Coordinates of C-alpha atoms and ligand atoms in Angstrom, one line a residue:
M1 CA 49.2 -23.3 58.1
S2 CA 47.3 -22.7 54.7
V3 CA 47.2 -18.7 54.9
T4 CA 49.6 -16.7 54.3
G5 CA 50.9 -13.8 52.8
T6 CA 52.4 -11.9 50.0
P7 CA 54.7 -14.0 48.1
E8 CA 58.1 -12.6 49.9
E9 CA 56.6 -14.7 52.3
T10 CA 54.6 -18.1 51.0
S11 CA 56.6 -21.1 52.3
E12 CA 55.1 -22.5 48.5
P13 CA 56.9 -21.3 45.2
A14 CA 54.1 -20.6 42.7
S15 CA 54.4 -23.2 41.2
A16 CA 53.3 -25.6 43.6
L17 CA 50.4 -23.6 43.7
K18 CA 47.1 -25.3 42.5
N19 CA 44.8 -23.9 39.7
E20 CA 41.5 -22.1 39.8
P21 CA 39.6 -22.3 42.8
P22 CA 36.8 -24.7 41.2
L23 CA 33.7 -23.2 40.1
A24 CA 30.3 -24.1 41.3
K25 CA 27.6 -25.5 39.1
G26 CA 25.2 -22.9 37.4
L27 CA 23.3 -22.2 34.3
P28 CA 24.4 -19.9 31.3
I29 CA 24.8 -16.5 31.2
I30 CA 23.0 -16.4 35.2
G31 CA 25.5 -18.8 36.8
S32 CA 24.5 -19.0 40.7
A33 CA 22.7 -16.2 40.9
A34 CA 18.9 -18.1 41.2
S35 CA 20.2 -20.5 43.9
L36 CA 22.4 -17.8 45.8
F37 CA 19.4 -15.1 46.2
K38 CA 17.2 -17.7 46.9
D39 CA 18.5 -19.4 49.8
P40 CA 22.5 -18.0 50.2
V41 CA 23.5 -19.7 53.3
T42 CA 22.5 -23.3 52.2
F43 CA 23.9 -22.4 48.7
L44 CA 27.5 -21.6 50.7
R45 CA 26.8 -24.7 52.7
E46 CA 26.2 -27.4 50.1
Q47 CA 29.2 -26.0 48.1
H48 CA 31.3 -26.0 51.0
K49 CA 31.0 -29.7 51.2
L50 CA 31.6 -30.5 47.6
H51 CA 35.0 -28.6 47.3
G52 CA 36.2 -27.3 50.2
Q53 CA 37.3 -24.2 52.0
V54 CA 38.1 -22.4 48.8
F55 CA 35.5 -22.0 45.4
K56 CA 34.0 -19.6 43.1
F57 CA 30.6 -19.0 42.0
K58 CA 29.5 -16.6 39.2
A59 CA 26.3 -15.0 40.0
M60 CA 25.2 -12.4 36.5
H61 CA 28.2 -10.8 35.6
K62 CA 30.3 -11.1 38.7
T63 CA 32.6 -14.1 39.8
M64 CA 33.6 -14.3 43.3
T65 CA 36.0 -16.7 45.4
V66 CA 34.6 -18.2 48.9
L67 CA 37.0 -18.5 51.1
A68 CA 35.7 -20.9 54.2
G69 CA 36.5 -22.4 58.0
K70 CA 38.5 -21.5 60.6
E71 CA 42.0 -20.7 59.4
I72 CA 40.5 -17.9 57.4
N73 CA 38.2 -16.0 60.3
R74 CA 41.5 -16.6 61.8
F75 CA 43.6 -14.9 59.2
M76 CA 41.2 -12.1 58.8
A77 CA 41.5 -10.7 62.6
G78 CA 44.8 -11.4 62.7
E79 CA 47.4 -10.8 61.0
G80 CA 45.4 -10.9 57.6
R81 CA 43.2 -7.7 58.9
D82 CA 44.9 -5.9 55.7
Y83 CA 44.6 -7.9 52.9
F84 CA 40.7 -7.5 53.1
T85 CA 38.9 -4.5 52.5
S86 CA 35.2 -3.5 52.6
E87 CA 35.8 -1.1 50.6
V88 CA 34.7 -2.2 47.1
T89 CA 32.0 -4.0 48.0
W90 CA 30.3 -1.6 50.1
G91 CA 31.5 0.8 49.1
R92 CA 29.3 0.4 46.5
L93 CA 26.5 1.2 49.1
R94 CA 28.9 4.0 50.5
D95 CA 27.8 5.7 46.9
G96 CA 24.7 4.9 46.3
L97 CA 23.9 6.5 49.7
K98 CA 26.7 9.9 49.2
S99 CA 28.2 8.8 52.7
P100 CA 32.1 8.9 51.6
H101 CA 32.3 7.6 55.1
L102 CA 30.6 5.1 56.1
M103 CA 32.1 3.4 58.9
I104 CA 31.1 -0.7 57.6
A105 CA 32.1 0.3 53.9
V106 CA 35.7 2.4 54.9
D107 CA 39.1 1.3 56.9
G108 CA 42.3 2.2 58.1
D109 CA 42.9 6.1 60.1
A110 CA 38.7 7.0 58.8
H111 CA 37.7 3.6 60.1
A112 CA 39.0 3.1 63.3
Y113 CA 38.8 7.0 64.7
Q114 CA 34.9 6.1 63.9
R115 CA 34.5 2.5 66.0
K116 CA 37.0 4.4 69.0
L117 CA 34.5 7.6 69.1
L118 CA 31.5 5.0 69.0
K119 CA 32.7 1.5 71.0
G120 CA 31.4 3.1 74.2
Q121 CA 27.8 3.8 72.5
F122 CA 27.4 0.4 71.5
S123 CA 29.4 -1.5 75.1
K124 CA 27.2 -4.1 76.3
A125 CA 27.5 -2.4 79.9
A126 CA 26.4 1.0 78.6
F127 CA 23.2 -0.1 78.7
K128 CA 23.0 -0.8 82.7
E129 CA 21.4 2.3 82.9
R130 CA 19.1 2.2 80.4
M131 CA 17.4 -1.8 80.9
D132 CA 14.3 -0.4 80.7
R133 CA 14.4 0.9 77.3
L134 CA 15.3 -2.1 76.5
V135 CA 12.6 -4.3 78.6
D136 CA 9.9 -1.6 78.8
P137 CA 9.0 -0.8 74.8
I138 CA 8.4 -5.0 74.6
T139 CA 7.2 -5.4 77.6
T140 CA 4.0 -2.4 77.3
T141 CA 3.4 -3.7 73.5
L142 CA 2.1 -7.6 74.8
T143 CA 0.7 -6.7 78.1
S144 CA -1.6 -4.2 75.8
L145 CA -2.2 -6.7 73.5
D146 CA -6.3 -8.0 72.5
E147 CA -6.5 -11.3 74.2
G148 CA -5.7 -13.9 71.1
Q149 CA -4.9 -11.3 69.0
D150 CA -3.4 -12.6 65.4
V151 CA 0.0 -11.0 65.0
H152 CA 2.8 -12.0 61.5
V153 CA 5.8 -12.3 63.3
G154 CA 8.0 -10.2 61.1
P155 CA 6.2 -6.3 61.0
F156 CA 5.4 -7.0 65.0
L157 CA 9.3 -8.0 65.8
R158 CA 10.4 -5.1 63.5
N159 CA 8.3 -2.6 65.7
I160 CA 9.4 -3.7 68.9
V161 CA 13.2 -4.1 67.9
C162 CA 12.4 -0.3 66.1
R163 CA 11.4 1.3 69.3
Q164 CA 14.2 -0.4 71.8
I165 CA 16.9 1.1 69.1
G166 CA 15.2 4.6 68.7
L167 CA 14.4 5.1 72.8
A168 CA 17.7 3.4 73.9
V169 CA 20.6 4.7 71.8
Q170 CA 18.9 7.2 69.5
N171 CA 16.3 9.0 72.2
V172 CA 13.6 8.9 69.9
E173 CA 10.4 7.0 70.0
V174 CA 9.7 5.2 66.7
N175 CA 6.5 4.8 65.5
T176 CA 5.3 2.1 62.8
Q177 CA 5.1 4.0 60.3
Q178 CA 8.5 5.2 60.4
T179 CA 10.2 1.4 61.8
E180 CA 8.6 0.4 57.8
D181 CA 10.4 3.9 56.1
F182 CA 13.3 3.2 57.8
M183 CA 13.0 -0.8 56.5
T184 CA 11.8 0.5 53.4
T185 CA 14.8 2.4 52.5
Q186 CA 18.0 0.4 53.7
N187 CA 16.4 -3.1 52.2
T188 CA 15.9 -1.5 49.1
Y189 CA 19.4 0.9 49.1
L190 CA 21.1 -2.6 50.3
N191 CA 19.3 -5.0 47.2
V192 CA 20.3 -2.4 45.0
F193 CA 23.5 -1.5 45.7
M194 CA 25.3 -4.0 47.9
I195 CA 23.2 -7.5 46.3
G196 CA 22.3 -6.8 43.3
K197 CA 18.7 -8.3 43.3
F198 CA 16.4 -5.9 42.8
P199 CA 17.6 -2.3 39.8
R200 CA 18.1 0.7 40.2
L201 CA 14.4 1.4 38.8
A202 CA 13.9 0.1 42.8
L203 CA 15.1 3.7 43.5
Y204 CA 12.5 5.2 41.5
M205 CA 9.9 4.1 43.6
P206 CA 6.8 6.2 45.0
K207 CA 6.8 3.8 48.0
F208 CA 10.7 3.7 48.2
A209 CA 11.0 7.8 47.9
L210 CA 8.4 7.8 50.7
S211 CA 9.8 6.3 53.1
A212 CA 13.5 7.9 52.0
L213 CA 12.0 11.3 51.8
R214 CA 10.1 10.5 56.1
T215 CA 13.1 8.8 57.2
G216 CA 16.1 11.6 56.4
S217 CA 13.3 14.0 57.8
L218 CA 12.9 11.9 61.0
L219 CA 16.8 11.8 61.3
K220 CA 17.0 15.5 60.9
K221 CA 14.7 15.5 64.0
V222 CA 16.7 13.5 66.2
R223 CA 19.6 15.2 65.2
E224 CA 18.1 19.3 65.8
D225 CA 15.9 18.1 68.9
N226 CA 19.8 16.6 70.3
S227 CA 21.0 19.5 70.1
N228 CA 18.1 21.9 71.7
R229 CA 18.2 19.9 74.4
C230 CA 19.3 21.1 77.9
P231 CA 21.9 18.4 79.0
V232 CA 21.5 17.6 82.9
E233 CA 24.9 17.6 84.8
G234 CA 27.2 14.8 84.9
E235 CA 24.9 13.1 81.8
E236 CA 26.6 10.5 79.9
P237 CA 27.4 12.2 76.6
T238 CA 24.0 10.8 73.8
Y239 CA 24.9 8.3 70.4
M240 CA 24.5 12.1 68.8
D241 CA 26.4 13.9 70.7
K242 CA 29.9 11.7 70.6
I243 CA 29.0 12.2 66.0
E244 CA 28.7 15.9 67.0
Q245 CA 31.6 15.5 68.8
G246 CA 33.6 13.2 65.7
A247 CA 31.9 15.9 63.6
K248 CA 33.9 18.8 65.3
E249 CA 36.9 17.2 66.1
R250 CA 37.6 15.4 62.2
P251 CA 35.3 17.4 59.2
D252 CA 36.5 15.6 56.9
L253 CA 34.8 12.1 57.8
Y254 CA 32.6 13.5 58.5
T255 CA 29.6 15.2 56.2
E256 CA 26.4 16.0 55.8
N257 CA 25.4 12.9 54.7
D258 CA 27.6 11.8 56.4
I259 CA 26.0 12.1 59.7
R260 CA 22.6 11.6 58.3
T261 CA 23.9 7.3 57.8
I262 CA 25.8 7.3 60.7
S263 CA 22.8 8.8 62.7
M264 CA 20.8 5.2 61.2
L265 CA 23.6 2.8 61.7
P266 CA 22.1 1.4 65.1
F267 CA 18.7 0.7 63.3
V268 CA 20.0 -0.6 60.1
G269 CA 22.6 -2.9 62.2
G270 CA 20.4 -3.9 64.8
V271 CA 16.7 -5.0 63.7
D272 CA 16.3 -7.0 61.0
P273 CA 19.3 -9.3 62.7
I274 CA 17.8 -8.8 65.6
G275 CA 14.4 -10.0 64.5
G276 CA 15.6 -12.6 62.3
T277 CA 17.3 -14.4 65.0
I278 CA 13.5 -14.2 67.0
S279 CA 12.3 -15.2 64.4
F280 CA 13.5 -18.4 63.7
I281 CA 13.1 -18.8 67.8
L282 CA 9.9 -18.4 67.4
Y283 CA 9.5 -21.2 64.2
R284 CA 11.7 -23.5 66.8
L285 CA 9.7 -23.1 70.2
L286 CA 6.5 -23.6 68.3
Q287 CA 7.9 -26.9 67.0
D288 CA 9.7 -28.3 70.3
D289 CA 7.5 -28.1 73.6
A290 CA 10.6 -30.0 76.0
L291 CA 12.3 -27.2 74.7
R292 CA 9.9 -24.6 75.4
E293 CA 8.9 -25.6 79.1
R294 CA 12.5 -25.8 79.9
V295 CA 13.5 -22.1 79.1
V296 CA 9.9 -20.7 80.1
A297 CA 10.4 -22.5 83.7
E298 CA 14.2 -20.4 83.6
V299 CA 12.1 -17.2 81.9
D300 CA 9.8 -17.7 85.6
N301 CA 12.3 -18.7 88.2
V302 CA 14.0 -15.4 86.7
Y303 CA 11.0 -13.4 87.8
A304 CA 10.3 -14.8 90.7
K305 CA 12.5 -13.0 91.9
G306 CA 12.1 -9.3 90.5
A307 CA 11.5 -7.6 87.6
L308 CA 14.5 -8.2 85.0
T309 CA 17.3 -6.1 85.8
Y310 CA 20.8 -6.1 84.3
E311 CA 22.2 -8.3 86.7
S312 CA 19.5 -10.9 86.3
V313 CA 19.4 -11.1 82.9
E314 CA 22.9 -13.1 83.3
Q315 CA 20.7 -15.9 85.1
L316 CA 18.8 -16.3 82.2
Q317 CA 21.2 -19.5 80.7
D318 CA 19.0 -21.7 78.9
V319 CA 17.3 -18.6 76.9
R320 CA 21.1 -17.3 76.3
G321 CA 22.2 -21.1 74.7
L322 CA 18.4 -20.9 72.4
V323 CA 19.8 -17.6 71.4
M324 CA 23.4 -18.3 70.8
E325 CA 22.0 -21.7 69.0
T326 CA 20.0 -20.1 67.3
M327 CA 22.7 -18.0 65.9
R328 CA 24.5 -20.8 65.3
V329 CA 21.6 -22.9 62.7
N330 CA 20.1 -19.9 61.5
P331 CA 23.1 -16.9 61.5
V332 CA 21.4 -13.8 59.9
A333 CA 25.1 -12.6 59.2
Y334 CA 26.7 -15.3 57.2
A335 CA 29.1 -14.3 55.2
M336 CA 31.7 -11.3 55.2
A337 CA 32.4 -9.2 51.6
R338 CA 35.1 -7.9 51.2
T339 CA 38.0 -7.7 48.6
A340 CA 42.0 -8.8 48.4
T341 CA 44.0 -6.2 48.6
K342 CA 47.3 -7.7 47.8
D343 CA 47.8 -11.6 47.3
F344 CA 48.3 -14.1 49.3
E345 CA 47.6 -17.7 49.4
F346 CA 44.9 -19.8 50.7
E347 CA 45.2 -23.8 50.9
G348 CA 46.6 -24.1 48.1
Y349 CA 45.5 -21.8 46.0
R350 CA 46.7 -18.2 45.2
I351 CA 44.5 -15.3 46.0
K352 CA 45.0 -12.4 43.9
Q353 CA 44.9 -8.1 44.9
G354 CA 42.0 -7.0 43.9
D355 CA 39.5 -10.3 44.1
E356 CA 36.2 -10.4 45.3
L357 CA 35.8 -12.5 47.9
M358 CA 33.4 -14.0 50.3
V359 CA 34.3 -15.4 53.5
F360 CA 31.9 -17.5 54.6
T361 CA 32.4 -17.0 57.7
V362 CA 30.3 -19.2 59.9
A363 CA 31.5 -21.9 58.2
N364 CA 32.0 -24.2 60.4
H365 CA 29.0 -23.8 62.1
W366 CA 27.9 -27.1 60.9
D367 CA 31.4 -29.1 61.5
E368 CA 31.4 -31.8 63.7
T369 CA 34.9 -31.8 64.6
F370 CA 33.7 -28.0 66.9
F371 CA 30.0 -28.7 67.1
P372 CA 29.0 -32.8 67.7
E373 CA 25.8 -34.0 66.1
P374 CA 25.9 -30.4 64.1
E375 CA 22.5 -31.1 63.2
T376 CA 20.5 -31.3 66.3
F377 CA 19.6 -28.7 67.9
D378 CA 21.2 -28.4 71.6
I379 CA 21.5 -25.6 74.1
E380 CA 24.0 -26.0 76.5
R381 CA 26.6 -26.1 74.1
Y382 CA 27.9 -23.1 75.4
R383 CA 28.2 -23.3 78.8
E384 CA 30.7 -25.2 81.2
P385 CA 32.3 -27.5 80.1
R386 CA 31.6 -28.6 76.4
N387 CA 31.7 -24.4 75.4
E388 CA 32.1 -25.5 71.9
H389 CA 32.0 -22.0 71.0
K390 CA 35.5 -21.5 72.1
N391 CA 37.7 -24.1 70.4
G392 CA 39.5 -21.3 68.2
A393 CA 38.2 -18.8 65.2
I394 CA 34.7 -21.1 65.1
Y395 CA 31.7 -19.8 65.6
A396 CA 31.4 -16.0 64.3
P397 CA 27.5 -15.0 64.4
F398 CA 28.8 -11.4 64.4
G399 CA 31.5 -11.3 62.2
R400 CA 35.4 -11.3 62.0
G401 CA 37.7 -9.1 61.6
P402 CA 38.2 -5.3 61.8
H403 CA 34.6 -5.0 61.1
T404 CA 32.7 -7.4 63.4
C405 CA 29.9 -6.1 65.0
I406 CA 30.5 -2.8 67.5
A407 CA 27.5 -4.1 69.1
A408 CA 27.7 -7.8 69.4
G409 CA 27.1 -8.4 73.5
L410 CA 24.8 -5.9 73.2
A411 CA 23.3 -7.9 70.8
E412 CA 22.7 -10.8 72.3
M413 CA 21.1 -9.4 76.1
H414 CA 18.2 -7.7 74.2
T415 CA 18.0 -10.6 71.9
V416 CA 18.1 -12.8 75.2
I417 CA 15.4 -9.6 77.2
N418 CA 13.5 -9.7 74.2
V419 CA 12.4 -13.5 74.8
A420 CA 12.2 -14.2 77.8
V421 CA 9.6 -10.9 78.0
L422 CA 8.0 -12.7 75.7
L423 CA 8.3 -15.9 76.9
R424 CA 7.2 -14.3 80.3
Y425 CA 4.2 -12.6 79.6
V426 CA 2.6 -14.7 76.4
D427 CA 1.9 -18.3 74.9
F428 CA 1.5 -18.1 71.4
E429 CA 0.4 -20.9 69.0
A430 CA 1.1 -20.7 65.0
A431 CA -1.6 -18.9 63.5
V432 CA -0.4 -20.3 59.7
S433 CA 0.4 -23.8 58.6
L434 CA 4.4 -24.2 59.7
D435 CA 5.2 -26.2 56.8
K436 CA 4.3 -23.1 54.6
V437 CA 6.6 -20.6 56.0
K438 CA 9.9 -20.2 54.8
V439 CA 13.0 -18.3 55.6
N440 CA 13.0 -15.2 53.0
Y441 CA 16.3 -13.2 52.6
I442 CA 15.6 -9.3 52.3
P443 CA 17.9 -9.4 51.8
A444 CA 19.2 -10.5 55.7
P445 CA 17.3 -14.1 56.9
F446 CA 14.0 -13.8 58.4
M447 CA 11.2 -16.7 58.7
S448 CA 8.4 -15.3 55.8
E449 CA 6.0 -12.7 56.3
N450 CA 3.0 -15.3 56.1
F451 CA 4.4 -16.3 59.7
K452 CA 1.5 -15.4 62.0
I453 CA 1.0 -16.4 65.2
K454 CA -2.0 -15.6 67.9
L455 CA -0.4 -14.6 71.1
T456 CA -2.9 -15.0 74.6
R457 CA -2.1 -13.2 77.2
R458 CA 0.1 -15.5 80.4
A459 CA -2.7 -15.9 84.1
I460 CA 1.7 -14.1 85.4
S461 CA 0.8 -11.0 84.2
T462 CA -2.4 -9.9 84.6
Ligands
HEM501 C1 21.7 -10.5 66.3 C2 22.0 -9.1 65.8 C3 23.3 -9.0 65.3 C4 24.2 -9.8 64.3 C5 24.2 -11.1 63.9 C6 24.7 -8.4 64.0 C7 26.1 -8.8 62.8 C8 27.5 -8.0 62.6 C9 27.9 -8.5 61.4 C10 28.3 -9.7 61.1 C11 28.7 -7.4 61.6 C12 29.8 -7.2 60.6 C13 29.6 -7.1 59.0 C14 30.9 -7.0 58.2 O1 32.3 -6.9 58.6 O2 30.1 -6.5 57.1 C15 28.2 -6.0 61.9 C16 28.7 -4.8 62.3 C17 27.9 -4.0 62.4 N1 26.7 -4.1 63.8 FE1 25.9 -5.7 63.9 N2 25.0 -6.9 64.2 C18 23.7 -7.3 65.4 C19 23.3 -6.3 65.8 C20 23.6 -5.2 66.1 C21 23.5 -4.0 66.8 C22 22.0 -4.2 68.1 C23 23.7 -2.5 66.5 C24 23.3 -2.2 66.9 C25 22.7 -0.8 67.3 C26 24.7 -3.3 65.6 C27 25.8 -2.7 64.7 C28 26.8 -2.6 63.7 C29 27.6 -1.6 63.7 C30 27.9 -0.4 63.6 C31 28.1 -2.6 62.5 C32 29.5 -1.9 62.0 C33 30.9 -2.4 62.2 C34 32.3 -1.7 61.2 O3 32.3 -1.0 60.7 O4 33.0 -1.6 62.6 N3 25.1 -4.5 65.2 N4 27.3 -6.8 63.2

């Protein structure tokens, strides 16, 4: 066992513990900030390879300890769940937003209550009756495009996913301007308060101020529309109904700002991670014709039996493998920022209460012990008899522990649907030289904004 709890439970005497974890090499003053901001996944992978499961890095004035590997993933989700808090790092966002009970930034009862209240809203099964709200927005977008139209992948995908989440979760039509407002608002907040990539001055920029204002108005309208609607008898409670229920049952947890931030949560949680994952998939398929032919054939087979349904999506095993393998090699949520609440030992190092931690949850995604030939993109890893992702806590694209993605099953299905509909209705080719396309961290990874594709309707859709 390489993780042990408080000093009383620790198997080795303190004197047997090693010194400070190794420090990643960096520049004076800024430390590793440049490499970290440029490409955090490569930085973490390189340092992990160099130093092993525990190391430190400095980025400007901050020092963080990185913990990596399946033991820490297990510990975080099991007996060690109380050893980590997200209240400090995510708390910066919580304080910036003046939303004292922001779900991702609270632990214990305040978190458990919100999670229980909303769990059913994010379950995959809850979308069985609402599949059309995921399938229709992307189908109509693709079938109404001009022939041979070039699209910028980033805004194109964000618009589609934002519309889908708006309709399926919040019962609201979200337009292009509103999508852009959401993205500007959320990413400015994240970069200022969480990542520290933007100065606070960014909050005074007119573009941000206007976007935040319009986003606030939209969320207010969503709430009003929900309250003013006439519910149909026997109808399931909506997402906003659950929040209103929470506000009544636990007024201590729902200030006006909390209600606003939690109304925005499905968009914040879903748009960039799903859009980013699909941007990696499109990039991959543009470079691998055989893989593309294989997944298109599977999609056509499933469509040959009729329109996509909740059940038929389950038959898309190759597309699911494509999505899962993309989440292994291009994980959009690669590390969890936490603070230690108590002392514990990890790999022979003493982690002290108050240490700022980065749990590199996806560290094992490239470990050949678990994923043979890890550099090979292989969509068959996730099915019988291989099931490589089921080997303990090694596959973690949705995080680990109490805050693990509440919508993991739904998000996977949502991504599979989007890829399937895309492959069914359009052919695509690169409309920019692919070597000019890079990964951007905004802060979640996404293929860069210059990634452009030309879409041609497939004969099948006419
Ligand atoms: C590919 C898609 C997605 C990925 C990779 C992803 C990943 C994650 C991860 C890693 C976390 C944990 C963050 C942490 O512990 O610090 C998380 C939390 C969360 N996600 Fe997702 N997510 C995705 C899609 C979605 C979608 C579609 C929604 C909602 C519609 C959503 C809603 C949430 C919420 C509400 C939380 C906070 C849970 C809590 O604090 O208990 N996510 N997600």
